[in-house]
C-alpha cells in the first residue's frame, strides 16, 4: 500500500510539474509556481519525515534567499555593465572582475555553509539526494522550457 502511495505521489507531482509549467504567464507568478513545484519535487524525492521537513525547510529557504540576493547583486552590479565591455576603461574592467570574483567566493562560502548546516538536519545521504534532486528539477524545467519555446 505504501509503495502504491509513493508511486502515485511521484506520478501526480510529475504531471503537476509538466502541466503547470505549460501555463506560465507573468514573471513573478512564474517564479512562485517554479518554487512551489520545486518544494513539492524535493519533498517527494527526499521523503522527508515531518520532523525532518520542519527542520529542513527553514535552513533550505534561508539558503535560497541568500543565494538569490547574491545572484541579484551579481546581475545588478556586474552583468549589466559587462554587456558593453568596449565602453569600460581597463580600471573599471579590473574592478568588475574583482567584484565578480568576490561574489563567486561568497557563493562558494554560502554553498559550503549550507551543506554543513543541512547535513546536521538531514542525513548525508539525503543531502546528496537533495543535490541530485535539484539538478534533476533544473533539467526537467529546462527541458519543459525548450519544449514550450519550440512549440510557440
Coordinates of N, CA and C in Angstrom, one line a residue:
X1 N 0.8 -1.2 0.0 CA 0.0 0.0 0.0 C 0.9 1.3 0.0
X2 N 1.9 1.3 0.9 CA 2.8 2.4 0.9 C 3.5 2.6 -0.4
X3 N 3.9 1.6 -1.1 CA 4.6 1.6 -2.4 C 3.7 2.3 -3.4
X4 N 2.4 1.9 -3.3 CA 1.4 2.4 -4.3 C 1.2 3.9 -4.1
X5 N 1.2 4.4 -2.8 CA 1.0 5.8 -2.5 C 2.2 6.6 -3.0
X6 N 3.4 6.0 -2.8 CA 4.7 6.7 -3.2 C 4.7 6.8 -4.7
X7 N 4.3 5.7 -5.4 CA 4.2 5.8 -6.9 C 3.2 6.8 -7.4
X8 N 2.0 6.8 -6.7 CA 1.0 7.8 -7.1 C 1.5 9.2 -6.9
X9 N 2.2 9.4 -5.8 CA 2.7 10.7 -5.5 C 3.7 11.2 -6.5
X10 N 4.6 10.3 -6.9 CA 5.6 10.6 -8.0 C 4.8 11.0 -9.3
X11 N 3.9 10.2 -9.7 CA 3.1 10.4 -10.9 C 2.4 11.8 -10.8
X12 N 1.7 12.0 -9.7 CA 1.0 13.3 -9.5 C 1.9 14.5 -9.6
X13 N 3.0 14.4 -8.9 CA 4.0 15.5 -8.9 C 4.6 15.7 -10.2
X14 N 4.9 14.7 -10.9 CA 5.5 14.8 -12.3 C 4.5 15.4 -13.2
X15 N 3.2 15.0 -13.2 CA 2.2 15.5 -14.0 C 2.0 17.0 -13.7
X16 N 1.9 17.3 -12.4 CA 1.7 18.6 -11.9 C 2.8 19.5 -12.4
X17 N 4.1 19.0 -12.3 CA 5.2 19.8 -12.8 C 5.1 20.2 -14.2
X18 N 4.8 19.2 -15.1 CA 4.7 19.5 -16.5 C 3.5 20.3 -16.9
X19 N 2.4 20.0 -16.3 CA 1.2 20.7 -16.7 C 1.3 22.2 -16.3
X20 N 1.7 22.4 -15.1 CA 1.7 23.8 -14.6 C 2.8 24.6 -15.3
X21 N 3.9 24.0 -15.7 CA 4.9 24.8 -16.4 C 4.5 25.2 -17.8
X22 N 3.5 24.5 -18.4 CA 2.9 24.8 -19.7 C 2.2 26.2 -19.6
X23 N 1.6 26.5 -18.5 CA 0.7 27.7 -18.4 C 1.4 28.9 -17.8
X24 N 2.7 29.0 -17.8 CA 3.3 30.2 -17.2 C 2.9 31.5 -17.9
X25 N 2.7 32.5 -17.1 CA 2.3 33.8 -17.7 C 3.2 34.9 -17.2
X26 N 2.9 35.5 -16.0 CA 3.6 36.6 -15.5 C 4.9 36.1 -14.9
X27 N 5.9 37.0 -15.0 CA 7.3 36.6 -14.5 C 7.3 36.3 -13.0
X28 N 6.8 37.1 -12.1 CA 6.8 36.8 -10.7 C 6.0 35.6 -10.4
X29 N 4.8 35.6 -11.0 CA 3.9 34.4 -10.9 C 4.7 33.1 -11.3
X30 N 5.5 33.2 -12.3 CA 6.2 32.1 -12.8 C 7.2 31.6 -11.7
X31 N 7.9 32.5 -11.1 CA 8.8 32.1 -10.1 C 8.1 31.5 -8.9
X32 N 7.0 32.0 -8.5 CA 6.2 31.4 -7.5 C 5.8 30.0 -7.8
X33 N 5.4 29.8 -9.0 CA 5.0 28.4 -9.5 C 6.2 27.5 -9.5
X34 N 7.3 28.0 -10.0 CA 8.5 27.2 -10.0 C 8.9 26.8 -8.6
X35 N 8.9 27.7 -7.7 CA 9.3 27.4 -6.3 C 8.3 26.4 -5.7
X36 N 7.1 26.6 -6.0 CA 6.1 25.6 -5.4 C 6.4 24.2 -6.0
X37 N 6.6 24.2 -7.3 CA 6.9 22.9 -7.9 C 8.2 22.3 -7.3
X38 N 9.2 23.1 -7.1 CA 10.5 22.7 -6.6 C 10.3 22.1 -5.2
X39 N 9.6 22.8 -4.4 CA 9.3 22.3 -3.0 C 8.6 21.0 -3.0
X40 N 7.6 20.8 -3.9 CA 6.9 19.5 -4.0 C 7.9 18.4 -4.5
X41 N 8.7 18.8 -5.5 CA 9.6 17.9 -6.1 C 10.6 17.4 -5.1
X42 N 11.2 18.3 -4.3 CA 12.3 18.0 -3.3 C 11.7 17.2 -2.2
X43 N 10.5 17.6 -1.7 CA 9.8 16.9 -0.6 C 9.6 15.4 -1.0
X44 N 9.1 15.2 -2.2 CA 8.8 13.9 -2.7 C 10.1 13.1 -2.8
X45 N 11.1 13.7 -3.4 CA 12.4 13.0 -3.7 C 13.1 12.6 -2.4
X46 N 13.1 13.5 -1.4 CA 13.8 13.2 -0.2 C 13.0 12.4 0.8
X47 N 11.7 12.2 0.6 CA 10.9 11.5 1.5 C 11.1 12.0 3.0
X48 N 11.0 13.3 3.2 CA 11.3 13.9 4.5 C 10.2 13.5 5.5
X49 N 10.6 13.1 6.7 CA 9.6 12.9 7.8 C 9.1 14.3 8.2
X50 N 8.0 14.4 8.9 CA 7.5 15.7 9.3 C 8.5 16.4 10.2
X51 N 9.3 15.7 11.0 CA 10.3 16.3 11.9 C 11.4 16.8 11.0
X52 N 11.9 16.0 10.0 CA 12.9 16.5 9.1 C 12.5 17.7 8.3
X53 N 11.3 17.6 7.8 CA 10.8 18.8 7.0 C 10.7 20.0 7.8
X54 N 10.3 19.9 9.1 CA 10.2 21.1 9.9 C 11.5 21.7 10.2
X55 N 12.6 20.9 10.2 CA 13.9 21.5 10.4 C 14.6 21.8 9.1
X56 N 14.3 21.1 8.1 CA 15.0 21.2 6.8 C 14.6 22.5 6.1
X57 N 13.3 22.8 5.9 CA 12.8 23.9 5.1 C 13.3 25.3 5.5
X58 N 13.3 25.6 6.8 CA 13.9 26.9 7.2 C 15.3 27.0 6.8
X59 N 16.1 26.0 7.0 CA 17.5 26.0 6.6 C 17.6 26.2 5.0
X60 N 16.9 25.4 4.3 CA 16.9 25.5 2.8 C 16.4 26.9 2.3
X61 N 15.3 27.3 2.9 CA 14.7 28.6 2.5 C 15.7 29.8 2.7
X62 N 16.3 29.8 3.9 CA 17.3 30.8 4.2 C 18.5 30.8 3.2
X63 N 18.9 29.6 2.9 CA 20.0 29.4 1.9 C 19.5 30.0 0.5
X64 N 18.4 29.6 0.1 CA 17.8 30.1 -1.2 C 17.7 31.6 -1.2
X65 N 17.3 32.2 -0.1 CA 17.1 33.6 -0.1 C 18.5 34.3 -0.2
X66 N 19.5 33.8 0.5 CA 20.8 34.4 0.4 C 21.4 34.2 -1.0
X67 N 21.2 33.0 -1.5 CA 21.7 32.7 -2.9 C 21.0 33.7 -3.9
X68 N 19.7 33.9 -3.8 CA 19.1 34.8 -4.7 C 19.6 36.3 -4.6
X69 N 19.9 36.7 -3.3 CA 20.5 38.0 -3.1 C 21.8 38.1 -3.8
X70 N 22.6 37.1 -3.7 CA 23.9 37.1 -4.4 C 23.8 37.2 -5.9
X71 N 22.8 36.5 -6.4 CA 22.5 36.5 -7.9 C 22.1 37.9 -8.3
X72 N 21.2 38.5 -7.5 CA 20.7 39.8 -7.8 C 21.9 40.8 -7.8
X73 N 22.7 40.7 -6.8 CA 23.9 41.5 -6.6 C 24.8 41.4 -7.9
X74 N 25.0 40.2 -8.3 CA 25.8 39.9 -9.5 C 25.2 40.5 -10.7
X75 N 23.9 40.3 -10.8 CA 23.2 40.8 -12.0 C 23.2 42.4 -12.0
X76 N 22.9 43.0 -10.9 CA 22.8 44.4 -10.8 C 24.1 45.1 -11.0
X77 N 25.2 44.6 -10.3 CA 26.5 45.3 -10.3 C 27.4 44.9 -11.4
X78 N 27.2 43.7 -12.0 CA 28.2 43.2 -12.9 C 27.7 43.0 -14.3
X79 N 26.7 42.1 -14.4 CA 26.2 41.6 -15.7 C 25.8 42.8 -16.7
X80 N 25.1 43.7 -16.1 CA 24.6 44.8 -17.0 C 25.8 45.6 -17.6
X81 N 26.8 45.8 -16.8 CA 28.0 46.5 -17.3 C 28.9 45.7 -18.2
X82 N 28.8 44.4 -18.1 CA 29.6 43.5 -18.9 C 29.1 43.5 -20.4
X83 N 27.8 43.9 -20.6 CA 27.3 43.8 -21.9 C 28.0 44.8 -22.9
X84 N 28.5 45.9 -22.3 CA 29.2 46.9 -23.1 C 30.7 47.0 -22.7
X85 N 31.4 46.0 -22.8 CA 32.8 46.0 -22.3 C 33.7 47.0 -23.0
X86 N 33.3 47.3 -24.3 CA 34.1 48.2 -25.1 C 34.1 49.6 -24.4
X87 N 33.0 49.9 -23.7 CA 32.9 51.3 -23.1 C 33.6 51.4 -21.8
X88 N 34.1 50.3 -21.3 CA 34.7 50.3 -20.0 C 36.2 50.6 -20.1
X89 N 36.7 51.4 -19.1 CA 38.1 51.6 -19.0 C 38.7 50.3 -18.4
X90 N 40.0 50.2 -18.5 CA 40.7 49.0 -18.0 C 40.5 48.9 -16.5
X91 N 40.6 50.0 -15.8 CA 40.4 50.1 -14.4 C 39.0 49.6 -14.0
X92 N 38.0 50.1 -14.7 CA 36.6 49.7 -14.5 C 36.4 48.1 -14.7
X93 N 37.1 47.7 -15.7 CA 37.0 46.2 -16.0 C 37.7 45.4 -14.9
X94 N 38.8 45.9 -14.4 CA 39.5 45.3 -13.3 C 38.6 45.2 -12.0
X95 N 37.9 46.4 -11.8 CA 37.0 46.4 -10.6 C 35.8 45.5 -10.8
X96 N 35.3 45.4 -12.0 CA 34.2 44.4 -12.2 C 34.7 43.0 -12.1
X97 N 35.8 42.7 -12.6 CA 36.4 41.4 -12.4 C 36.6 41.0 -11.0
X98 N 37.2 41.9 -10.2 CA 37.4 41.7 -8.8 C 36.0 41.5 -8.0
X99 N 35.0 42.3 -8.4 CA 33.7 42.1 -7.8 C 33.1 40.8 -8.1
X100 N 33.3 40.4 -9.4 CA 32.8 39.0 -9.8 C 33.5 37.9 -9.0
X101 N 34.8 38.0 -8.8 CA 35.5 37.0 -8.1 C 35.0 37.0 -6.6
X102 N 34.8 38.2 -6.1 CA 34.3 38.3 -4.7 C 33.0 37.6 -4.5
X103 N 32.1 37.9 -5.5 CA 30.7 37.3 -5.4 C 30.8 35.7 -5.6
X104 N 31.7 35.3 -6.5 CA 31.9 33.8 -6.6 C 32.4 33.2 -5.3
X105 N 33.3 33.9 -4.6 CA 33.8 33.4 -3.3 C 32.7 33.4 -2.3
X106 N 31.8 34.4 -2.3 CA 30.7 34.5 -1.3 C 29.7 33.3 -1.6
X107 N 29.5 33.0 -2.9 CA 28.6 31.9 -3.2 C 29.2 30.6 -2.8
X108 N 30.5 30.4 -2.9 CA 31.2 29.2 -2.5 C 31.1 29.0 -1.0
X109 N 31.3 30.1 -0.3 CA 31.2 30.0 1.2 C 29.7 29.7 1.6
X110 N 28.8 30.3 0.9 CA 27.4 30.1 1.2 C 27.0 28.6 1.0
X111 N 27.5 28.1 -0.2 CA 27.2 26.7 -0.5 C 27.8 25.7 0.5
X112 N 29.0 26.0 0.9 CA 29.7 25.2 1.9 C 29.0 25.2 3.2
X113 N 28.7 26.4 3.7 CA 28.0 26.5 5.0 C 26.6 25.8 4.9
X114 N 25.9 26.0 3.8 CA 24.6 25.3 3.7 C 24.7 23.8 3.8
X115 N 25.7 23.2 3.0 CA 25.9 21.8 3.1 C 26.2 21.3 4.5
X116 N 27.0 22.1 5.2 CA 27.3 21.7 6.6 C 26.1 21.8 7.4
X117 N 25.3 22.8 7.3 CA 24.2 23.0 8.1 C 23.0 22.0 7.8
X118 N 22.8 21.8 6.5 CA 21.7 21.0 6.2 C 22.0 19.5 6.5
X119 N 23.3 19.1 6.5 CA 23.6 17.7 6.8 C 23.5 17.5 8.3
X120 N 23.3 18.5 9.1 CA 23.0 18.3 10.5 C 21.5 18.1 10.8
X121 N 20.7 18.5 9.8 CA 19.3 18.4 9.9 C 18.8 17.1 9.2
X122 N 19.3 16.8 8.0 CA 19.0 15.5 7.3 C 20.3 14.8 7.2
X123 N 20.2 13.5 6.9 CA 21.4 12.7 6.7 C 22.2 13.1 5.6
X124 N 23.5 12.6 5.6 CA 24.4 12.9 4.5 C 23.9 12.3 3.2
X125 N 23.3 11.2 3.3 CA 22.7 10.5 2.1 C 21.6 11.4 1.5
X126 N 20.7 11.9 2.4 CA 19.6 12.8 1.9 C 20.2 14.1 1.4
X127 N 21.3 14.6 2.0 CA 21.9 15.8 1.5 C 22.4 15.6 0.0
X128 N 23.0 14.5 -0.2 CA 23.5 14.1 -1.6 C 22.3 14.0 -2.5
X129 N 21.2 13.4 -2.0 CA 20.0 13.2 -2.8 C 19.4 14.6 -3.1
X130 N 19.5 15.5 -2.2 CA 19.0 16.9 -2.4 C 19.7 17.5 -3.6
X131 N 21.1 17.4 -3.5 CA 21.9 18.0 -4.6 C 21.5 17.4 -6.0
X132 N 21.3 16.1 -6.0 CA 20.9 15.4 -7.2 C 19.5 15.8 -7.6
X133 N 18.6 15.9 -6.7 CA 17.2 16.3 -7.0 C 17.1 17.7 -7.5
X134 N 17.9 18.6 -7.0 CA 17.9 20.0 -7.5 C 18.4 20.0 -9.0
X135 N 19.4 19.2 -9.3 CA 19.9 19.2 -10.7 C 18.8 18.5 -11.6
X136 N 18.2 17.5 -11.1 CA 17.1 16.8 -11.8 C 16.0 17.8 -12.1
X137 N 15.6 18.6 -11.1 CA 14.5 19.5 -11.2 C 14.9 20.5 -12.3
X138 N 16.1 21.1 -12.2 CA 16.6 22.0 -13.2 C 16.5 21.5 -14.7
X139 N 17.0 20.2 -14.8 CA 16.9 19.6 -16.1 C 15.5 19.5 -16.6
X140 N 14.6 19.0 -15.8 CA 13.2 18.9 -16.2 C 12.6 20.2 -16.6
X141 N 12.9 21.2 -15.8 CA 12.4 22.6 -16.0 C 12.9 23.1 -17.4
X142 N 14.2 22.9 -17.6 CA 14.8 23.4 -18.9 C 14.3 22.6 -20.1
X143 N 14.1 21.3 -19.9 CA 13.5 20.5 -21.0 C 12.1 21.0 -21.3
X144 N 11.3 21.3 -20.3 CA 9.9 21.8 -20.5 C 10.0 23.2 -21.1
X145 N 10.9 24.0 -20.7 CA 11.0 25.4 -21.3 C 11.3 25.3 -22.8
X146 N 12.3 24.4 -23.1 CA 12.7 24.3 -24.5 C 11.5 23.7 -25.3
X147 N 10.7 22.8 -24.8 CA 9.6 22.2 -25.5 C 8.5 23.3 -25.7
X148 N 8.3 24.1 -24.7 CA 7.3 25.2 -24.8 C 7.7 26.3 -25.8
X149 N 9.0 26.6 -25.7 CA 9.5 27.7 -26.6 C 9.5 27.2 -28.0
X150 N 9.8 25.9 -28.3 CA 9.8 25.4 -29.6 C 8.4 25.2 -30.2
X151 N 7.4 25.1 -29.3 CA 6.1 24.8 -29.8 C 5.3 26.1 -30.1
X152 N 5.9 27.3 -29.7 CA 5.2 28.6 -29.9 C 5.5 29.2 -31.2

